[in-house]
Amino acid sequence: LKRLIFIDNELKSKSYPNKKLLAQKYQVSQKTIQRDIEFLINQYEAPIEYDYKRKGYHYYREFSLNPLKLDEGDFFMLALTEKVLQQYRNSPFRNHIIKFYEKIKTLFNDEISIYSNELNDVMSFEIGPMREVNKEYFDKLEKAIREKLIVEIKYHTLYTDTYSVRKIDPYHLKNYKGDWYLIAYCHTKKDIRVFALSRIKNLKLKDYNFKKIDNIKIDEIMKSSFGIYLDNKIWKVKIKFSFYQARWIKEKKWHSSQSIRENRDGSIILSIEVNNLEEIKRWILQYGKEAEVISPKALREEIKTEFRESLKKYK
């Protein structure tokens, strides 16, 4: 494929290269170049001819090489991919994304541009604000996970606004709603914890390895989470949604454990089992008077406190 693109570029330059020159530039035999030219003519209907006066090959009419033989739907998907990738321009993969897409564009620049312009009128994408991640830390953590290296971090806990130094065994990097998190075994807490990468203020790789907990599966660890954070206790949460709000709640799958019971008045009871109340509390609060926590009592009391404190601000 690279050689075909090379030959295509040489022919487009209108320098009339011959087989000997092409073979020397690409360091292959003239027979290989001959086969490539025949392949371009037979398989891609490339308008190549030999100019005896100039003693070299050229295109005798306009031609665009499509080495992957992409159809209209493929070009649309490439244009769509560009739009999606743009949403992660601030991610640690930014440079890799740019390099990858530039390579694709060199092959199909005109076609992608056409479909990209059309796509602007058809659809758009928007994600929420993302916290910046230190690319050096991200790369080191990726290396530590692959090589099972213990890591020492200085971490900022926002809840208490304190800093602590932790030794951790990094297991997995997870992107959740645009932000990056590290799932790791914390030597201080002697348990698996989730760390926001944006709150890691210093990071050092140790020169010794950790032994991963047997049969640990990230999907299983995160299964009971209602977001990204973990706790050890499982809470059985029941929320009543009004007839008005129930229509929207029923549209989505909010959690793998959820079940919905419909009441005669059109309201519903959403039941979910989660291992952390903080994130589901924030979710419930956004629905205001349309949602009522039935259980557990601890969560119901927290919601009452939140509304009581909020009400004080509006007196």
Tab-separated table of C-alpha atoms in Angstrom:
chain	number	residue	atom	x	y	z
A	1	LEU	CA	0.000	0.000	0.000
A	2	LYS	CA	2.793	2.441	0.905
A	3	ARG	CA	4.571	1.647	-2.358
A	4	LEU	CA	1.424	2.269	-4.404
A	5	ILE	CA	0.969	5.625	-2.699
A	6	PHE	CA	4.632	6.432	-3.361
A	7	ILE	CA	4.257	5.668	-7.078
A	8	ASP	CA	1.018	7.659	-7.215
A	9	ASN	CA	2.716	10.715	-5.681
A	10	GLU	CA	5.656	10.439	-8.082
A	11	LEU	CA	3.334	10.311	-11.082
A	12	LYS	CA	1.325	13.262	-9.794
A	13	SER	CA	4.522	15.309	-9.495
A	14	LYS	CA	4.745	15.240	-13.325
A	15	SER	CA	8.459	14.465	-13.158
A	16	TYR	CA	7.963	11.508	-15.540
A	17	PRO	CA	9.821	8.881	-13.459
A	18	ASN	CA	10.843	5.604	-15.087
A	19	LYS	CA	11.022	2.140	-13.519
A	20	LYS	CA	14.725	2.445	-12.748
A	21	LEU	CA	14.317	5.740	-10.903
A	22	LEU	CA	11.275	4.519	-8.952
A	23	ALA	CA	13.085	1.297	-8.017
A	24	GLN	CA	16.132	3.218	-6.787
A	25	LYS	CA	14.065	5.647	-4.716
A	26	TYR	CA	12.069	2.885	-3.031
A	27	GLN	CA	14.957	0.390	-2.959
A	28	VAL	CA	13.144	-2.426	-4.746
A	29	SER	CA	13.654	-4.175	-8.077
A	30	GLN	CA	12.416	-2.797	-11.393
A	31	LYS	CA	10.272	-5.928	-11.772
A	32	THR	CA	8.478	-5.022	-8.542
A	33	ILE	CA	7.773	-1.522	-9.864
A	34	GLN	CA	6.533	-3.019	-13.143
A	35	ARG	CA	4.101	-5.272	-11.249
A	36	ASP	CA	2.905	-2.305	-9.169
A	37	ILE	CA	2.223	-0.207	-12.268
A	38	GLU	CA	0.321	-3.077	-13.883
A	39	PHE	CA	-1.627	-3.555	-10.650
A	40	LEU	CA	-2.600	0.131	-10.599
A	41	ILE	CA	-3.755	-0.051	-14.205
A	42	ASN	CA	-5.682	-3.325	-13.881
A	43	GLN	CA	-7.164	-2.995	-10.393
A	44	TYR	CA	-7.640	0.767	-10.042
A	45	GLU	CA	-7.999	1.704	-13.705
A	46	ALA	CA	-5.179	4.194	-13.241
A	47	PRO	CA	-4.614	6.216	-16.469
A	48	ILE	CA	-0.872	5.506	-16.606
A	49	GLU	CA	1.097	5.613	-19.830
A	50	TYR	CA	4.747	5.726	-20.809
A	51	ASP	CA	5.926	8.897	-22.544
A	52	TYR	CA	8.675	7.832	-24.965
A	53	LYS	CA	9.754	11.407	-25.560
A	54	ARG	CA	10.280	12.140	-21.843
A	55	LYS	CA	11.240	8.523	-21.092
A	56	GLY	CA	8.989	8.157	-18.071
A	57	TYR	CA	5.493	7.406	-16.771
A	58	HIS	CA	2.687	9.883	-16.115
A	59	TYR	CA	-1.083	10.184	-15.705
A	60	TYR	CA	-2.664	11.171	-19.023
A	61	ARG	CA	-5.763	12.497	-17.211
A	62	GLU	CA	-6.816	13.479	-13.680
A	63	PHE	CA	-6.769	10.542	-11.277
A	64	SER	CA	-7.231	10.043	-7.528
A	65	LEU	CA	-5.895	6.850	-5.990
A	66	ASN	CA	-8.249	5.178	-3.540
A	67	PRO	CA	-6.016	2.305	-2.315
A	68	LEU	CA	-8.592	1.000	0.159
A	69	LYS	CA	-11.458	1.154	-2.323
A	70	LEU	CA	-13.732	3.010	0.055
A	71	ASP	CA	-17.334	3.626	-0.926
A	72	GLU	CA	-19.614	6.571	-0.142
A	73	GLY	CA	-20.626	5.150	3.233
A	74	ASP	CA	-16.979	4.656	4.231
A	75	PHE	CA	-16.097	8.277	3.453
A	76	PHE	CA	-19.086	9.436	5.479
A	77	MET	CA	-17.870	7.348	8.447
A	78	LEU	CA	-14.350	8.805	8.140
A	79	ALA	CA	-15.790	12.310	8.225
A	80	LEU	CA	-17.924	11.288	11.203
A	81	THR	CA	-14.858	9.850	12.955
A	82	GLU	CA	-13.090	13.196	12.592
A	83	LYS	CA	-15.998	14.956	14.319
A	84	VAL	CA	-16.008	12.454	17.178
A	85	LEU	CA	-12.228	12.608	17.661
A	86	GLN	CA	-12.325	16.401	17.834
A	87	GLN	CA	-14.209	16.076	21.114
A	88	TYR	CA	-11.073	14.534	22.638
A	89	ARG	CA	-8.596	17.109	21.371
A	90	ASN	CA	-7.620	17.903	24.989
A	91	SER	CA	-7.095	14.247	25.895
A	92	PRO	CA	-3.715	12.518	26.358
A	93	PHE	CA	-4.246	10.981	22.912
A	94	ARG	CA	-4.382	14.359	21.159
A	95	ASN	CA	-1.079	14.054	19.271
A	96	HIS	CA	-1.741	10.441	18.271
A	97	ILE	CA	-5.211	11.383	17.030
A	98	ILE	CA	-3.835	14.230	14.916
A	99	LYS	CA	-1.077	12.064	13.395
A	100	PHE	CA	-3.478	9.234	12.626
A	101	TYR	CA	-6.027	11.438	10.936
A	102	GLU	CA	-3.410	13.362	8.959
A	103	LYS	CA	-2.216	10.052	7.497
A	104	ILE	CA	-5.762	9.215	6.430
A	105	LYS	CA	-6.271	12.672	4.958
A	106	THR	CA	-3.160	12.370	2.789
A	107	LEU	CA	-4.843	9.418	1.087
A	108	PHE	CA	-8.354	10.797	0.723
A	109	ASN	CA	-8.112	14.510	1.418
A	110	ASP	CA	-10.562	15.730	-1.235
A	111	GLU	CA	-13.188	13.074	-0.572
A	112	ILE	CA	-13.092	13.502	3.222
A	113	SER	CA	-13.332	17.287	2.917
A	114	ILE	CA	-16.479	16.981	0.802
A	115	TYR	CA	-18.227	14.674	3.261
A	116	SER	CA	-16.949	16.636	6.273
A	117	ASN	CA	-18.563	19.804	4.909
A	118	GLU	CA	-21.823	17.965	4.269
A	119	LEU	CA	-21.741	16.500	7.774
A	120	ASN	CA	-21.575	19.975	9.332
A	121	ASP	CA	-25.096	20.588	8.041
A	122	VAL	CA	-26.381	17.177	9.136
A	123	MET	CA	-25.164	16.616	12.695
A	124	SER	CA	-22.924	17.921	15.468
A	125	PHE	CA	-21.377	16.654	18.695
A	126	GLU	CA	-20.869	18.288	22.051
A	127	ILE	CA	-19.531	16.925	25.320
A	128	GLY	CA	-19.217	18.574	28.696
A	129	PRO	CA	-16.093	20.330	29.969
A	130	MET	CA	-13.146	18.001	30.558
A	131	ARG	CA	-10.506	18.319	33.233
A	132	GLU	CA	-6.965	18.550	31.916
A	133	VAL	CA	-4.719	15.538	32.389
A	134	ASN	CA	-0.932	15.588	32.668
A	135	LYS	CA	0.173	13.588	29.619
A	136	GLU	CA	3.452	12.586	31.265
A	137	TYR	CA	1.553	11.091	34.205
A	138	PHE	CA	-0.891	9.374	31.855
A	139	ASP	CA	1.929	7.746	29.865
A	140	LYS	CA	3.700	6.631	33.041
A	141	LEU	CA	0.524	5.088	34.433
A	142	GLU	CA	-0.101	3.266	31.173
A	143	LYS	CA	3.437	1.858	31.398
A	144	ALA	CA	2.974	0.944	35.071
A	145	ILE	CA	-0.248	-0.943	34.338
A	146	ARG	CA	1.328	-2.907	31.495
A	147	GLU	CA	4.510	-3.726	33.426
A	148	LYS	CA	2.812	-4.075	36.845
A	149	LEU	CA	4.972	-1.404	38.490
A	150	ILE	CA	4.128	0.077	41.881
A	151	VAL	CA	3.508	3.827	41.735
A	152	GLU	CA	3.865	6.547	44.357
A	153	ILE	CA	1.539	9.532	43.977
A	154	LYS	CA	0.755	12.766	45.753
A	155	TYR	CA	-3.027	13.056	45.660
A	156	HIS	CA	-5.367	15.963	46.311
A	157	THR	CA	-8.610	14.875	48.001
A	158	LEU	CA	-11.135	17.614	47.230
A	159	TYR	CA	-13.668	16.512	49.853
A	160	THR	CA	-11.248	17.308	52.689
A	161	ASP	CA	-8.985	19.626	50.648
A	162	THR	CA	-5.940	17.665	51.811
A	163	TYR	CA	-2.882	16.156	50.132
A	164	SER	CA	-1.526	12.698	50.838
A	165	VAL	CA	1.255	10.490	49.502
A	166	ARG	CA	0.060	7.029	48.468
A	167	LYS	CA	1.653	3.876	47.155
A	168	ILE	CA	-0.663	2.194	44.693
A	169	ASP	CA	-0.861	-0.815	42.388
A	170	PRO	CA	-2.410	0.599	39.181
A	171	TYR	CA	-4.944	-1.721	37.532
A	172	HIS	CA	-6.918	0.219	34.961
A	173	LEU	CA	-7.413	3.645	33.342
A	174	LYS	CA	-11.062	4.517	32.789
A	175	ASN	CA	-12.597	7.416	30.912
A	176	TYR	CA	-15.913	8.382	32.474
A	177	LYS	CA	-17.938	11.171	30.867
A	178	GLY	CA	-14.804	12.718	29.376
A	179	ASP	CA	-12.653	12.588	32.521
A	180	TRP	CA	-9.872	10.088	33.264
A	181	TYR	CA	-9.708	7.974	36.409
A	182	LEU	CA	-7.299	5.372	37.742
A	183	ILE	CA	-8.578	2.215	39.417
A	184	ALA	CA	-5.857	0.964	41.743
A	185	TYR	CA	-5.110	-0.915	44.936
A	186	CYS	CA	-4.172	1.626	47.610
A	187	HIS	CA	-1.560	0.434	50.110
A	188	THR	CA	-2.709	3.062	52.628
A	189	LYS	CA	-6.395	2.104	52.565
A	190	LYS	CA	-5.617	-1.563	51.829
A	191	ASP	CA	-8.441	-1.622	49.326
A	192	ILE	CA	-9.248	-0.780	45.717
A	193	ARG	CA	-9.791	2.935	45.173
A	194	VAL	CA	-10.553	5.290	42.277
A	195	PHE	CA	-8.300	8.312	41.709
A	196	ALA	CA	-9.056	11.249	39.402
A	197	LEU	CA	-5.987	11.785	37.214
A	198	SER	CA	-6.454	15.558	37.314
A	199	ARG	CA	-5.910	15.470	41.108
A	200	ILE	CA	-2.595	13.618	40.970
A	201	LYS	CA	0.008	16.286	41.729
A	202	ASN	CA	3.138	14.157	41.639
A	203	LEU	CA	3.895	10.672	40.351
A	204	LYS	CA	6.888	8.337	40.540
A	205	LEU	CA	7.304	4.849	39.137
A	206	LYS	CA	8.974	2.407	41.494
A	207	ASP	CA	11.480	-0.122	40.196
A	208	TYR	CA	9.668	-3.101	41.701
A	209	ASN	CA	6.527	-4.939	40.673
A	210	PHE	CA	3.220	-5.681	42.329
A	211	LYS	CA	1.231	-8.892	42.192
A	212	LYS	CA	-2.273	-8.318	40.928
A	213	ILE	CA	-5.136	-9.704	43.009
A	214	ASP	CA	-6.230	-13.054	41.586
A	215	ASN	CA	-9.318	-13.137	39.354
A	216	ILE	CA	-9.886	-9.398	39.618
A	217	LYS	CA	-12.173	-8.036	36.893
A	218	ILE	CA	-12.638	-4.308	36.417
A	219	ASP	CA	-16.181	-4.687	35.078
A	220	GLU	CA	-17.166	-6.609	38.192
A	221	ILE	CA	-15.522	-4.022	40.454
A	222	MET	CA	-17.436	-1.173	38.804
A	223	LYS	CA	-20.696	-3.081	38.400
A	224	SER	CA	-22.363	-1.676	41.529
A	225	SER	CA	-21.088	1.863	41.063
A	226	PHE	CA	-23.588	4.508	39.996
A	227	GLY	CA	-20.822	6.468	38.355
A	228	ILE	CA	-17.133	6.138	39.017
A	229	TYR	CA	-16.529	5.951	42.773
A	230	LEU	CA	-16.531	2.844	44.942
A	231	ASP	CA	-17.471	1.793	48.451
A	232	ASN	CA	-17.754	-1.568	50.161
A	233	LYS	CA	-21.386	-1.468	51.241
A	234	ILE	CA	-24.244	-2.289	48.868
A	235	TRP	CA	-27.239	0.030	49.198
A	236	LYS	CA	-30.690	-0.900	47.912
A	237	VAL	CA	-32.084	2.382	46.652
A	238	LYS	CA	-35.728	3.006	45.773
A	239	ILE	CA	-36.826	6.271	44.182
A	240	LYS	CA	-40.362	7.317	43.318
A	241	PHE	CA	-40.695	9.469	40.216
A	242	SER	CA	-43.812	11.462	39.447
A	243	PHE	CA	-46.043	10.715	36.482
A	244	TYR	CA	-44.511	13.722	34.722
A	245	GLN	CA	-40.867	12.645	35.197
A	246	ALA	CA	-41.494	8.907	34.785
A	247	ARG	CA	-41.758	9.283	31.011
A	248	TRP	CA	-38.127	10.372	30.758
A	249	ILE	CA	-36.786	7.960	33.375
A	250	LYS	CA	-38.250	4.984	31.503
A	251	GLU	CA	-36.442	6.013	28.321
A	252	LYS	CA	-32.984	5.046	29.598
A	253	LYS	CA	-31.143	2.188	31.232
A	254	TRP	CA	-29.622	3.905	34.269
A	255	HIS	CA	-27.929	0.922	35.908
A	256	SER	CA	-27.399	-2.774	35.264
A	257	SER	CA	-29.289	-3.690	38.463
A	258	GLN	CA	-32.313	-1.472	37.890
A	259	SER	CA	-35.942	-2.538	37.934
A	260	ILE	CA	-39.031	-0.380	37.462
A	261	ARG	CA	-42.462	-0.813	39.013
A	262	GLU	CA	-45.295	1.212	37.540
A	263	ASN	CA	-48.014	2.586	39.805
A	264	ARG	CA	-51.655	3.139	38.895
A	265	ASP	CA	-51.292	6.924	38.997
A	266	GLY	CA	-48.533	6.790	36.346
A	267	SER	CA	-45.669	7.290	38.784
A	268	ILE	CA	-42.895	4.693	38.980
A	269	ILE	CA	-40.573	3.178	41.567
A	270	LEU	CA	-37.010	2.808	40.315
A	271	SER	CA	-34.969	0.246	42.286
A	272	ILE	CA	-31.170	0.148	42.018
A	273	GLU	CA	-28.369	-1.508	44.003
A	274	VAL	CA	-25.308	0.728	44.327
A	275	ASN	CA	-22.166	0.790	46.449
A	276	ASN	CA	-21.945	4.558	46.907
A	277	LEU	CA	-24.689	7.028	47.842
A	278	GLU	CA	-22.924	10.277	46.952
A	279	GLU	CA	-23.191	10.046	43.175
A	280	ILE	CA	-26.775	8.788	43.112
A	281	LYS	CA	-27.697	11.558	45.565
A	282	ARG	CA	-26.419	14.190	43.109
A	283	TRP	CA	-28.385	12.504	40.342
A	284	ILE	CA	-31.624	12.484	42.355
A	285	LEU	CA	-31.276	16.138	43.372
A	286	GLN	CA	-31.460	17.329	39.772
A	287	TYR	CA	-35.077	16.128	39.556
A	288	GLY	CA	-36.229	18.285	42.466
A	289	LYS	CA	-39.862	17.756	43.474
A	290	GLU	CA	-40.363	15.104	40.782
A	291	ALA	CA	-38.285	12.531	42.720
A	292	GLU	CA	-38.718	11.110	46.225
A	293	VAL	CA	-36.302	8.714	47.917
A	294	ILE	CA	-38.228	5.841	49.495
A	295	SER	CA	-35.173	4.023	50.834
A	296	PRO	CA	-32.641	3.763	52.328
A	297	LYS	CA	-33.413	6.072	55.227
A	298	ALA	CA	-29.845	7.420	55.259
A	299	LEU	CA	-30.168	8.678	51.680
A	300	ARG	CA	-33.646	10.081	52.313
A	301	GLU	CA	-32.288	12.080	55.261
A	302	GLU	CA	-29.359	13.383	53.187
A	303	ILE	CA	-31.738	14.592	50.476
A	304	LYS	CA	-33.923	16.311	53.094
A	305	THR	CA	-30.854	18.048	54.521
A	306	GLU	CA	-29.761	19.219	51.062
A	307	PHE	CA	-33.169	20.759	50.316
A	308	ARG	CA	-33.412	22.290	53.785
A	309	GLU	CA	-30.006	23.961	53.425
A	310	SER	CA	-30.807	25.122	49.895
A	311	LEU	CA	-34.098	26.631	51.027
A	312	LYS	CA	-32.266	28.795	53.577
A	313	LYS	CA	-30.470	30.544	50.726
A	314	TYR	CA	-33.769	31.678	49.187
A	315	LYS	CA	-35.304	33.313	52.273
